[in-house]
Coordinates of C-alpha atoms (C1' of nucleotides) in Angstrom, one line a residue:
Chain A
X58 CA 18.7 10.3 -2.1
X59 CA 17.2 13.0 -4.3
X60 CA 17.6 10.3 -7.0
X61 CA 14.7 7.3 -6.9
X62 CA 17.8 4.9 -5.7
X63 CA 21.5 4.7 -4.2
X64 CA 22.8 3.5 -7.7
X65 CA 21.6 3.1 -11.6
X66 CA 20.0 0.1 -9.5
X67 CA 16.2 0.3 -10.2
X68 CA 13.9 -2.1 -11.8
X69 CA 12.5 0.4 -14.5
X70 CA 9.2 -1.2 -14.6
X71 CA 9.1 -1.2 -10.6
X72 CA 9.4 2.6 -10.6
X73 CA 6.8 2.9 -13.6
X74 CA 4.4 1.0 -12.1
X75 CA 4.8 2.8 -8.2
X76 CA 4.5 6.4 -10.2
X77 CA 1.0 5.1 -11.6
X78 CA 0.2 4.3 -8.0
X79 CA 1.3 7.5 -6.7
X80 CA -0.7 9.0 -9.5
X81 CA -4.2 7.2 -8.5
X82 CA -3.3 8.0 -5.0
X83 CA -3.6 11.9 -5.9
X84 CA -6.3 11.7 -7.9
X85 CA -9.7 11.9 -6.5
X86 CA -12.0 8.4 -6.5
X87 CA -9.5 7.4 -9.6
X88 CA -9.0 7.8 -13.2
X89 CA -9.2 6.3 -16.8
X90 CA -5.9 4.9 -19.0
X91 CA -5.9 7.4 -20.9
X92 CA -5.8 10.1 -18.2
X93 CA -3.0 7.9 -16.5
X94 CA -1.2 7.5 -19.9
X95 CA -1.1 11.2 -20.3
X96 CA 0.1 12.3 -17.1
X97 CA 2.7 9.7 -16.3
X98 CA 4.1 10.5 -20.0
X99 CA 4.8 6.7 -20.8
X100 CA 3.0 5.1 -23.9
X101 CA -0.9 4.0 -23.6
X102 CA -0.1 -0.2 -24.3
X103 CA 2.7 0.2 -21.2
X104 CA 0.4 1.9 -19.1
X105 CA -2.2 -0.1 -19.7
X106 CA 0.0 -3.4 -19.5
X107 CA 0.8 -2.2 -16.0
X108 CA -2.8 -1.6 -15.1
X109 CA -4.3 -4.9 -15.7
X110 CA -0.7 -6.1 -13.9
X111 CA -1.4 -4.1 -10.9
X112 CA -5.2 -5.3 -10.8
X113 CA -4.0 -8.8 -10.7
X114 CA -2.0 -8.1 -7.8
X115 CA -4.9 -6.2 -6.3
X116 CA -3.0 -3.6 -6.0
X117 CA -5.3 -1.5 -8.2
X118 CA -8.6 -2.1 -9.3
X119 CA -12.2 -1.2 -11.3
X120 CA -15.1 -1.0 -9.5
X121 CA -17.3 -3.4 -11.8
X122 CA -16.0 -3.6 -14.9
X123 CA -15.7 0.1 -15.9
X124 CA -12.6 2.1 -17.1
X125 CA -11.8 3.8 -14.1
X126 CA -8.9 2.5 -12.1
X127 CA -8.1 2.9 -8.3
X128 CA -6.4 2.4 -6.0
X129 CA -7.2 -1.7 -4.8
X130 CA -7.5 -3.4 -0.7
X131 CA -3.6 -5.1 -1.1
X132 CA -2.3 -1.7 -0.3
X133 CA -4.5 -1.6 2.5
X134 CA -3.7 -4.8 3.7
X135 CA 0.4 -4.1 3.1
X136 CA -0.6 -0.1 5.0
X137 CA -1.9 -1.8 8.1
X138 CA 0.7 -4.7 8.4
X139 CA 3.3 -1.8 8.3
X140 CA 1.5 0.1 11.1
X141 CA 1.5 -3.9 12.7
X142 CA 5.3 -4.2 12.6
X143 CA 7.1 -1.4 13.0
X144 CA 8.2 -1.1 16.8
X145 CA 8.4 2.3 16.7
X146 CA 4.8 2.5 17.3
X147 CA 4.5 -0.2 19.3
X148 CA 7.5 1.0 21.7
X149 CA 5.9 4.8 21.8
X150 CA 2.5 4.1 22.3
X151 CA 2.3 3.8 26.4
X152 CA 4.4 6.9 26.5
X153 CA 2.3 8.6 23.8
X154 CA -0.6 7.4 25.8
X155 CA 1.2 9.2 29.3
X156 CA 1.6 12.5 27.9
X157 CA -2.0 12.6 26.2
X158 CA -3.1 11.7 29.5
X159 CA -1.3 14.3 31.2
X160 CA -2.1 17.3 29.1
X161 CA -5.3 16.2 27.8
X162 CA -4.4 17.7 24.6
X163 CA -4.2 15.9 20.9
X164 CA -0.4 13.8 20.4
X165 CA 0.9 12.5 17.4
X166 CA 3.7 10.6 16.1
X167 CA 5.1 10.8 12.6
X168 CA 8.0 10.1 10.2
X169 CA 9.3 11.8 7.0
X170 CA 8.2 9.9 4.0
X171 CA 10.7 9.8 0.6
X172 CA 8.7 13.1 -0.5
X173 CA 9.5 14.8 2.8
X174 CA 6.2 14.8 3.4
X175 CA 4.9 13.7 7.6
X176 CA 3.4 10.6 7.7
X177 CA 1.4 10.3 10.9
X178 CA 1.6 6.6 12.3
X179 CA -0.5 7.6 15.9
X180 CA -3.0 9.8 16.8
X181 CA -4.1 10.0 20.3
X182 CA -6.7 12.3 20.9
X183 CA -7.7 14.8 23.3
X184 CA -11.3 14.3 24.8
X185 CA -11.2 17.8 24.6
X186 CA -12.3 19.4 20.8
X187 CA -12.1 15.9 18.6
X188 CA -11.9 16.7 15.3
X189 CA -10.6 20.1 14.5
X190 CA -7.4 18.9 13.4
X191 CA -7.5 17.0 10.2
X192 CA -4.5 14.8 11.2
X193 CA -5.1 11.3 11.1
X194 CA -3.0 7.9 10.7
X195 CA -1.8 7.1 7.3
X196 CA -2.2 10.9 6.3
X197 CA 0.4 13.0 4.9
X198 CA 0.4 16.7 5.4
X199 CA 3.3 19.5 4.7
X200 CA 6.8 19.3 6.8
X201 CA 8.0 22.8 6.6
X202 CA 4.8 24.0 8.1
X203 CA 4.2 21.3 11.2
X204 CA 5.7 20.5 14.4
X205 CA 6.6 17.3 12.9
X206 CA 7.8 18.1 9.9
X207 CA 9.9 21.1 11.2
X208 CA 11.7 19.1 14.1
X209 CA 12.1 15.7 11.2
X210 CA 13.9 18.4 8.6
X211 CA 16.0 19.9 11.6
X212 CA 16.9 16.7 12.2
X213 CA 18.0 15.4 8.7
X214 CA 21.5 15.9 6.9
X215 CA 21.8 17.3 4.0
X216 CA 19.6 19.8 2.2
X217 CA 16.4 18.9 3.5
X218 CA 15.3 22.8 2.2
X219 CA 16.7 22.5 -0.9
X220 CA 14.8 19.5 -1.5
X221 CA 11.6 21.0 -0.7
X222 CA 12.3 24.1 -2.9
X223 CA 12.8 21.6 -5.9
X224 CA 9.3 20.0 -5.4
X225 CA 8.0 23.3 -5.1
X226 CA 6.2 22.3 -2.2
X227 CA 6.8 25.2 0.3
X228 CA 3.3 26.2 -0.1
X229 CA 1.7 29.0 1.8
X230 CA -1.3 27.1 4.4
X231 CA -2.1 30.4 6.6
X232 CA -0.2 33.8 7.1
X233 CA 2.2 32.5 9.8
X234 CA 3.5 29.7 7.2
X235 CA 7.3 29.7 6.5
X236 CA 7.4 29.5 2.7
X237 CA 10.9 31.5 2.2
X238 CA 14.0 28.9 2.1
X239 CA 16.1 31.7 4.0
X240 CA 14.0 31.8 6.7
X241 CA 13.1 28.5 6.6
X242 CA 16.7 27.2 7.5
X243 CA 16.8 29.8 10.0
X244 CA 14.3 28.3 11.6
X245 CA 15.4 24.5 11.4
X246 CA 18.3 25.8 12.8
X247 CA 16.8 27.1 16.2
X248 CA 15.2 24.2 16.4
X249 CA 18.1 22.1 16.6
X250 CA 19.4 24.3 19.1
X251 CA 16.8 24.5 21.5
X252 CA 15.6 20.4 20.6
X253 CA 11.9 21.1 19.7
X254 CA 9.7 22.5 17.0
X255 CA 6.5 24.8 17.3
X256 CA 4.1 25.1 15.0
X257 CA 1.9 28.5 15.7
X258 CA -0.9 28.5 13.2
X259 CA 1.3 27.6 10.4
X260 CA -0.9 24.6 8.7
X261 CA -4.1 25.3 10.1
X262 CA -5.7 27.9 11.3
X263 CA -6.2 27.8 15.3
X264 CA -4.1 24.7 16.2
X265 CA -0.8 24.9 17.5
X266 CA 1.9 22.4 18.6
X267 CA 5.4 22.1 20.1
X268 CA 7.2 18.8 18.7
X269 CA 10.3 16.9 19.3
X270 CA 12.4 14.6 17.1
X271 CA 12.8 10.7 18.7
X272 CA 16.6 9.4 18.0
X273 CA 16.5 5.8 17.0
X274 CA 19.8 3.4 18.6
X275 CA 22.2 4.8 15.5
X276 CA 21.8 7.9 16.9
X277 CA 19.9 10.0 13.9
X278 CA 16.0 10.9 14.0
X279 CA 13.8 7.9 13.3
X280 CA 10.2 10.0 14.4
X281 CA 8.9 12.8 16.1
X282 CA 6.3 13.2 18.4
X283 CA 4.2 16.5 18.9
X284 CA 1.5 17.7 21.4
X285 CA -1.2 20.1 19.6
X286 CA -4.0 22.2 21.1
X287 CA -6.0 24.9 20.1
X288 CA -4.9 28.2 20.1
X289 CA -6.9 29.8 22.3
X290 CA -6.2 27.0 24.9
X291 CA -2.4 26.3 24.6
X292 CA -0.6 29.8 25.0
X293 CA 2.8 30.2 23.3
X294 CA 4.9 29.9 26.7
X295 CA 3.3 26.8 28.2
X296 CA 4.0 25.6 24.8
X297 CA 7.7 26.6 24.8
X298 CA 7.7 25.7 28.6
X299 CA 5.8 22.7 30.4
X300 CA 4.6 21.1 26.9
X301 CA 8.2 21.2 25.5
X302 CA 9.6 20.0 28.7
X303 CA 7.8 17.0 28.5
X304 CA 7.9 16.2 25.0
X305 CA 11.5 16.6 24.8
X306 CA 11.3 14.0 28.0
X307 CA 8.9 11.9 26.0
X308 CA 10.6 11.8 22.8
X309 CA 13.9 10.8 24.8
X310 CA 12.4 8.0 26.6
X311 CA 11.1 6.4 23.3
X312 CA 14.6 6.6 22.1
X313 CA 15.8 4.8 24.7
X314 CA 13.2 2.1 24.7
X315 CA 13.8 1.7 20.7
X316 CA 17.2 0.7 21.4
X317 CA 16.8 -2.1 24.0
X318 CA 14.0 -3.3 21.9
X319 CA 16.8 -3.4 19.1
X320 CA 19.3 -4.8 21.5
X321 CA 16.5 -7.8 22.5
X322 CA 16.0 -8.7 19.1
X323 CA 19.9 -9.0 18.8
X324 CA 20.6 -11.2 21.0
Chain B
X45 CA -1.9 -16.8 -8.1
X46 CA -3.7 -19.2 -10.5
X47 CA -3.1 -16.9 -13.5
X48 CA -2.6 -13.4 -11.8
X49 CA -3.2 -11.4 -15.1
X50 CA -6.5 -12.0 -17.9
X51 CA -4.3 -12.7 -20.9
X52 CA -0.2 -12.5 -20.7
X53 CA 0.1 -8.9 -20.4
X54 CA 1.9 -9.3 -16.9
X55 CA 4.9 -6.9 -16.2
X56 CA 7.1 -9.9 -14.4
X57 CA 9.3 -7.1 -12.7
X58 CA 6.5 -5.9 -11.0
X59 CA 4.8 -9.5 -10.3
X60 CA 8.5 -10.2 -8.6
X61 CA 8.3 -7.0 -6.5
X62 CA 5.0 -7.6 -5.5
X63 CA 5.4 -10.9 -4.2
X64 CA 8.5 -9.8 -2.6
X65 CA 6.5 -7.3 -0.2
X66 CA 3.6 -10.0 0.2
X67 CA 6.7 -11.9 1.8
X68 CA 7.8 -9.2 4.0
X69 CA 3.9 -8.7 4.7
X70 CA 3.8 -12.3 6.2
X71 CA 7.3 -11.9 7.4
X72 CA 7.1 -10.6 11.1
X73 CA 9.1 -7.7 11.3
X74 CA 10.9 -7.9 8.4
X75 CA 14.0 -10.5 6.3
X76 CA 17.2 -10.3 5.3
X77 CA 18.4 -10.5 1.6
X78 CA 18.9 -14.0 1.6
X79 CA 16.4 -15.4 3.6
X80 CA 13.7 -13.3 0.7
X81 CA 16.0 -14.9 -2.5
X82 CA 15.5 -18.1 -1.0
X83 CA 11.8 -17.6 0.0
X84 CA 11.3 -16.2 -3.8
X85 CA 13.3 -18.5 -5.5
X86 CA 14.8 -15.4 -7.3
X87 CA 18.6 -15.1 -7.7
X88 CA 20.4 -13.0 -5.0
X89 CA 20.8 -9.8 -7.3
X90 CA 17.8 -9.6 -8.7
X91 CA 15.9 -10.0 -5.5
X92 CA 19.1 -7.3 -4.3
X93 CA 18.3 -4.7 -7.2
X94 CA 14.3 -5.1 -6.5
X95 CA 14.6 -4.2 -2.8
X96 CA 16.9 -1.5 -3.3
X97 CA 14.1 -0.1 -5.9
X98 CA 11.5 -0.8 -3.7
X99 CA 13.4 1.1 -0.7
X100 CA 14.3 3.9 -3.4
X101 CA 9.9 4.6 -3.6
X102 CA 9.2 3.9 0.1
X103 CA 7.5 0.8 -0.3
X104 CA 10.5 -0.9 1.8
X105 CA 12.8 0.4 4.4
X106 CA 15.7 -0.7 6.8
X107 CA 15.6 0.7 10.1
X108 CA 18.7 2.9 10.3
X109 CA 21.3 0.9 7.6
X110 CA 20.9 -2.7 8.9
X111 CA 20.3 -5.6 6.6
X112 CA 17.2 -6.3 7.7
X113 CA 13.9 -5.2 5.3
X114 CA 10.6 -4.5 6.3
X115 CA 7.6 -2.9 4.5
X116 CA 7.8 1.0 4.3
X117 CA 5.6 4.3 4.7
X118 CA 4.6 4.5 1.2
X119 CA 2.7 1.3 1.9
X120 CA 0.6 3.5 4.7
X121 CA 0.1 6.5 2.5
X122 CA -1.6 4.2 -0.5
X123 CA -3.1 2.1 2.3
X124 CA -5.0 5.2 3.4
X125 CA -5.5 6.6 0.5
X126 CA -7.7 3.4 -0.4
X127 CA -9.8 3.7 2.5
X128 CA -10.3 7.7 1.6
X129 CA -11.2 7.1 -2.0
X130 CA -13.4 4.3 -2.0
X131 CA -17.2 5.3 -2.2
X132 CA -18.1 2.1 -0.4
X133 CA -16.9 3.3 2.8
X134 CA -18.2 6.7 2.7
X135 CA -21.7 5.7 1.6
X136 CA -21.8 2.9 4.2
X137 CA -20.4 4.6 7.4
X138 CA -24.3 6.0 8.7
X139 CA -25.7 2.9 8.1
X140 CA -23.1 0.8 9.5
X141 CA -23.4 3.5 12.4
X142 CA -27.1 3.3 12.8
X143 CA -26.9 -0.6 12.8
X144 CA -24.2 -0.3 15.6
X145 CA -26.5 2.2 18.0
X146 CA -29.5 0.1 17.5
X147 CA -27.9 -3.0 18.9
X148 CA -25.2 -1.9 20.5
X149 CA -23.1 -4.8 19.1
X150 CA -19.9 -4.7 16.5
X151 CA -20.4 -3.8 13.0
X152 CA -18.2 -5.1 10.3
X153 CA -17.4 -3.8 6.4
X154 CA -15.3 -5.8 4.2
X155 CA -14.5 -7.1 1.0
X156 CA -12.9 -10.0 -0.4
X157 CA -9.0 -9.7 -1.6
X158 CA -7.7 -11.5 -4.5
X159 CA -6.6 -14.5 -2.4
X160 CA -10.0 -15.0 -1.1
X161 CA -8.8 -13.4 2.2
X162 CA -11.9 -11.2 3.9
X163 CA -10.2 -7.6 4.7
X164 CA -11.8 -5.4 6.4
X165 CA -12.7 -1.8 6.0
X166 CA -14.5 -0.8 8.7
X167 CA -15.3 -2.2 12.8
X168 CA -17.3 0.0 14.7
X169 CA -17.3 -1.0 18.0
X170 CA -19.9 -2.1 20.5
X171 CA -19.9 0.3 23.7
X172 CA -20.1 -3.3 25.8
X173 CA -17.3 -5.6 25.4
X174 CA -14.5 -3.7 23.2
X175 CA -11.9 -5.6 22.1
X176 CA -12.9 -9.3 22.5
X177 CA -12.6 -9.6 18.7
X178 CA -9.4 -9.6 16.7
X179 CA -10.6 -7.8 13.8
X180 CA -9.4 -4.1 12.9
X181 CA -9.6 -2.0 9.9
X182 CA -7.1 -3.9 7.5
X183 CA -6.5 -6.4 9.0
X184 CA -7.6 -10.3 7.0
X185 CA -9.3 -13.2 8.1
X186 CA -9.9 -16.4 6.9
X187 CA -13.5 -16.4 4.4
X188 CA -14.1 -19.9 5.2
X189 CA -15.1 -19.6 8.5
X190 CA -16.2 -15.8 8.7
X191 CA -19.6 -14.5 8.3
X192 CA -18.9 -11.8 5.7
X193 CA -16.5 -14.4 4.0
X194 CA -19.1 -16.5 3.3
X195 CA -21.6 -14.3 2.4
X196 CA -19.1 -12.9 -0.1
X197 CA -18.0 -16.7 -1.4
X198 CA -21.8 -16.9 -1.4
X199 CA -22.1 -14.5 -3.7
X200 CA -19.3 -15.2 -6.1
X201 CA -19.6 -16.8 -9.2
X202 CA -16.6 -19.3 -10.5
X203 CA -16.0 -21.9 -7.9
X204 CA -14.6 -19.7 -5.0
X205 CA -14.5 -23.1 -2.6
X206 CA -12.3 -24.8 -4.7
X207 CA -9.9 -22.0 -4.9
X208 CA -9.1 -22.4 -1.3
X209 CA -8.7 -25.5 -1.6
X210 CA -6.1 -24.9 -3.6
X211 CA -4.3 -22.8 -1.8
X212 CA -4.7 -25.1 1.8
X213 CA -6.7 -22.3 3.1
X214 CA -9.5 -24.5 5.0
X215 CA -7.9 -24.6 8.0
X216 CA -9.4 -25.1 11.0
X217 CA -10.0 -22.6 13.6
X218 CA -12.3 -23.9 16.2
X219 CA -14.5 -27.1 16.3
X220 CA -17.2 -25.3 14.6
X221 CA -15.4 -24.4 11.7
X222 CA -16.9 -25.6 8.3
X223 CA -13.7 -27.1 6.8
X224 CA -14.8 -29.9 4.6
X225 CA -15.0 -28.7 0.9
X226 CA -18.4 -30.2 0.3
X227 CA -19.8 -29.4 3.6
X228 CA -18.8 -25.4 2.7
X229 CA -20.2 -25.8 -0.9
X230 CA -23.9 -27.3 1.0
X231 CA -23.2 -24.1 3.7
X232 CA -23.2 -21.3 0.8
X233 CA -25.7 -22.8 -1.2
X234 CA -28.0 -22.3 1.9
X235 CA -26.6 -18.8 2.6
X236 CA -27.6 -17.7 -1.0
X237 CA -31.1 -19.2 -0.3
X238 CA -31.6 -17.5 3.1
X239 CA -29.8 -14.4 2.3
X240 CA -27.6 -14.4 5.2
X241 CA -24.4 -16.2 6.6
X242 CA -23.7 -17.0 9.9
X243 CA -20.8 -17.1 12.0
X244 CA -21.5 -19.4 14.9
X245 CA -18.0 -19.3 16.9
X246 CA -16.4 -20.8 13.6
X247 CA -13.6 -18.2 13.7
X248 CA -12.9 -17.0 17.2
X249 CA -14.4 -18.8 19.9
X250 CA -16.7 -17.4 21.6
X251 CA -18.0 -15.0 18.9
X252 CA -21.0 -15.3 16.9
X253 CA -22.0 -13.2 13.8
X254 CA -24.8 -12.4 10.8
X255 CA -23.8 -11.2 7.9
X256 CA -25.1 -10.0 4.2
X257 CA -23.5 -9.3 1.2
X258 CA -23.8 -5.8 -0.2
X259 CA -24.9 -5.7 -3.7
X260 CA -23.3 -2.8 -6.3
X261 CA -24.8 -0.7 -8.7
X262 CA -24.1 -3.9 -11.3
X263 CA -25.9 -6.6 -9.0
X264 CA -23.3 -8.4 -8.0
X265 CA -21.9 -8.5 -4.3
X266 CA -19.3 -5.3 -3.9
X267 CA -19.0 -6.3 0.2
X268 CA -20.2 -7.4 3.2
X269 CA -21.5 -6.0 6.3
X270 CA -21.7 -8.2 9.9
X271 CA -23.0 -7.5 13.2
X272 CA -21.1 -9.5 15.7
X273 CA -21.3 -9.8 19.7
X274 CA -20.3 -12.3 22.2
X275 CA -21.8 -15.9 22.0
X276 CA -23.4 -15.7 25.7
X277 CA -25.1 -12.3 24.5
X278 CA -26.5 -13.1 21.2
X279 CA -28.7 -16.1 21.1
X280 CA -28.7 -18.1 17.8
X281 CA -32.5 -17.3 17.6
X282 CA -31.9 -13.3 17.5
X283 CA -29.0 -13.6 15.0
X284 CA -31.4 -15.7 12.3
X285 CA -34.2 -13.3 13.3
X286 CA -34.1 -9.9 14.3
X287 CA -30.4 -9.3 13.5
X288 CA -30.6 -11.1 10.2
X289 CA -33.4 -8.8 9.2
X290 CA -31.8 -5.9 10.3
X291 CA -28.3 -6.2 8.3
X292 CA -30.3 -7.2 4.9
X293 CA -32.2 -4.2 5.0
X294 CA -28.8 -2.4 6.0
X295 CA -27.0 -4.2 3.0
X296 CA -29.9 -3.4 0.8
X297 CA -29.7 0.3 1.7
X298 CA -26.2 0.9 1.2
X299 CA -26.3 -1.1 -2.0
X300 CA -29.2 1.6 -3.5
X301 CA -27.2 4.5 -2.1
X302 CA -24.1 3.6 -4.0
X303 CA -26.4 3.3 -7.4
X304 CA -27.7 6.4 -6.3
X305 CA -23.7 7.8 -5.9
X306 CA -22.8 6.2 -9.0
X307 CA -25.5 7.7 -10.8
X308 CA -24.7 11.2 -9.9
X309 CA -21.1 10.3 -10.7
X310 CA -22.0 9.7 -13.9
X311 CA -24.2 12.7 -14.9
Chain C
dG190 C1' -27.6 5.8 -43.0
dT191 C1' -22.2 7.3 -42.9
dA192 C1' -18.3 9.7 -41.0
dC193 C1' -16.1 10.8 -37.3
dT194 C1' -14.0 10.9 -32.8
dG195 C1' -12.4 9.0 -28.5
dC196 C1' -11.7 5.3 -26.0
dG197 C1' -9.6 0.6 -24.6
dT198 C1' -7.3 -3.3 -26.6
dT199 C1' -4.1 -5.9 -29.4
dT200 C1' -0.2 -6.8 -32.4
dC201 C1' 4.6 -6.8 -33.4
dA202 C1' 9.5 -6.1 -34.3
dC203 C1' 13.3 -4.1 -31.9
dA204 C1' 16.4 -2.6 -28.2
dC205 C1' 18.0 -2.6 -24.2
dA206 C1' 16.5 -3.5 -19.5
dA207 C1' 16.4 -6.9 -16.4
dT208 C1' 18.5 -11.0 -15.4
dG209 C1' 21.5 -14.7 -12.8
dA210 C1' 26.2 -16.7 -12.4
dA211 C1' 30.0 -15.7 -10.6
dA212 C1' 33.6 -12.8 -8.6
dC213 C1' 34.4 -9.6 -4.8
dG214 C1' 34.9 -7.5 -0.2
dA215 C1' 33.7 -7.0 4.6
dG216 C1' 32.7 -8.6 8.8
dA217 C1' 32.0 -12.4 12.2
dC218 C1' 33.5 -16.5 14.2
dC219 C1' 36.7 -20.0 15.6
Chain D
dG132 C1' 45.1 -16.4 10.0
dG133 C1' 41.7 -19.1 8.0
dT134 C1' 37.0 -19.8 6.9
dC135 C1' 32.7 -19.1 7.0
dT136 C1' 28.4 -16.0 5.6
dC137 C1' 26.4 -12.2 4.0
dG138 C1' 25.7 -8.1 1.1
dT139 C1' 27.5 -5.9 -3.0
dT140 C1' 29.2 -5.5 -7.7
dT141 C1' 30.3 -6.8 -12.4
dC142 C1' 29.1 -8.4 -16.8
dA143 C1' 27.6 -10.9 -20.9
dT144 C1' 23.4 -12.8 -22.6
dT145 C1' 18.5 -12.9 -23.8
dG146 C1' 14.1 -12.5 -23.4
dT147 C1' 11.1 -9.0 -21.5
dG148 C1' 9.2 -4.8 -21.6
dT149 C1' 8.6 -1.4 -24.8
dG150 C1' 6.0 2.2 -27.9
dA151 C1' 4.1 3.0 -32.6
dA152 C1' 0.7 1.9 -34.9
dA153 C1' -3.2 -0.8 -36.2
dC154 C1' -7.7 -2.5 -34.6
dG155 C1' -12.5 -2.6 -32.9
dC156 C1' -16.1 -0.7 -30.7
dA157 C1' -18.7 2.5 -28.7
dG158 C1' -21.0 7.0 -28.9
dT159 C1' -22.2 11.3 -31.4
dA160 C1' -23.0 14.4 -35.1
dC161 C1' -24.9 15.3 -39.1

DNA sequence: GTACTGCGTTTCACACAATGAAACGAGACC
DNA sequence: GGTCTCGTTTCATTGTGTGAAACGCAGTAC
């Protein structure tokens, strides 16, 4: 999929209109047309006929009456009825909820996004040190520097580090970051050998986490889940150890439950 | 949908692709192709080629290949990239928070969408009685029989009442609810008068509410706050007299500190 | 005051992108 | 093997989305 679509199948004007959204989504607090018509290289009347399409919608819109366009509440309300239906989260959260309660330390589940970025669906935290890690539901952060994203890329087919080169996105977060495609694959590679991910300082500073990927019923990695701490409370062998043990055990479970919540809905 | 652009600028491809994920949206847990042509009235292939697109930007997904469509993780991402980026939120959260630990009750943010649903962008919870109410960040409820629905119908201008009526949307949720068209329009006359709505078990039963629009830096009503709590805890009395008072002066405030944001903004 | 500049808006003729009918193929069911 | 139903593909047609350019309206400079 490094093209937009499978085929030449794709509504031009779909695709136009979702890179303006992905464009007021990066920008801070929003932006004016001609800002928009500049950076999405398409012609001021299209982008401006898209605009005023996408306010309709409510998909994007300007506070009062001024020039500045944002993003509008229908993506909210289409974010959280995602979150609503997707079993995945539904089927994970008691088990996300055991091994939180066990460890007492910060879990999270995510998915890969198109971008290859992590997605985090859940966030259960620790009662422990809330709020050092900047994770949080609906929030993307880098794969090829997180527990997550490391045990997600392991996990795909294909040239999941190629892809990444291309987008430039193997951006250095901290010292311990992976940033070199060589040694990036290296890694992925260990990973799927020994079935989980760590993450030791590479996004931010002082957290760490071990992750695992969660296999849906066709077999291939639908999720992950991860269990993150501070540094200078989770050492590197419990880590590799007890917390891997687990959320390899966790991750697995989940699996299984995925596919008998499939197999209900079949029947 | 009475007229979802200003003039005829309105990209159809994109009208078709939204209303295709407002299907999915009400759809629980996703649709086949078919079932979505029929619901859309679109031919097979051209409701075929949009999903594919959509699927292509993340907005739709299939869990593993099936045929099945559901909303997809691109949806999230925008979704919380709303909540980050609106100022509303950000300026309201102490003074929602205050409001919250001086009565202990629920706290409600919202806005209206442009079907006249109330969405909401922030709950803080009560530390007594968590969960009796259905609400959550996102989510949409009915305006007609809400408290910060009303106050935001209050506040509209246009005739908001008969625009559900239109769309069949004064249904009835309890006894209490105000579903008559002329009884409604009597209800937000008084609302405007008074300067606060009520909620008196017209939703959920069992669950009374006060609420007051939020004005914006242009005078008109940007959003709504509500304190909400349990019908045996909050008399009728307390909501029309010291909670009433309490969330205008809360609406007032936030509605000067986002005058003041805008203001600085804008220098 | 006028000239200028930068913005959102509107117009318009053209081209080709999006469309839907219909044909195709795969799988399930009987 | 026949007959459904469903997703997929093809293809000719047309009307939709397009961008260049013109417009109008601010604000600013001078």
């Amino acid at each position: 999929m490094t093209g937009v679509v499978a085929r030449d199948y794709a509504v031009r004007a779909v695709v136009r209109a979702a890179r303006l959204l992905e464009l007021l989504r990066a920008s801070e607090g929003g932006a004016p047309l001609n800002e928009l018509a500049a950076s999405s290289g398409l012609a001021k009347a299209s982008v401006f006929r898209m605009l005023r399409t996408l306010e309709g919608l409510g998909f994007v819109e300007r506070p009062d009456g001024s020039d500045t366009y944002r993003l509008g509440v229908r993506c909210l309300e289409l974010g959280q009825a995602y979150l609503e239906q997707t079993d995945l989260r539904r089927e994970a959260l008691p088990v996300l909820e055991r091994l939180r309660d066990r460890f007492d330390e910060t879990v999270h589940l995510g998915v890969l996004d198109d971008e290859y970025r992590v997605v985090y669906l859940e966030k259960l935290d620790s009662t422990q040190a809330v709020g050092i890690m900047m994770s949080r539901v609906g929030k993307t952060a880098p794969s090829h520097c997180t527990g997550l994203g490391k045990a997600l890329l392991a996990a795909r087919d294909g040239d999941p580090v190629g892809a990444l080169v291309e987008r430039g996105a193997l951006r250095r977060y901290t010292p311990n970051t992976i940033h070199r495609p060589a040694e990036l694959r290296r890694e992925l590679t260990r990973i799927t050998r020994r079935g989980y991910a760590l993450d030791l300082e590479e996004h931010e500073p002082g957290v760490r986490c071990v992750a695992c990927a969660i296999d849906g019923p066709s077999g291939s990695a639908v999720a992950a889940l991860s269990i993150a701490g501070p540094a200078q409370r989770v050492a590197e062998e419990s880590l590799r150890g007890e917390l891997a043990a687990a959320a390899r055990e966790a991750a697995r479970e989940i699996g299984l439950r995925l596919g008998a919540a499939r197999r209900e809905v079949a029947s």
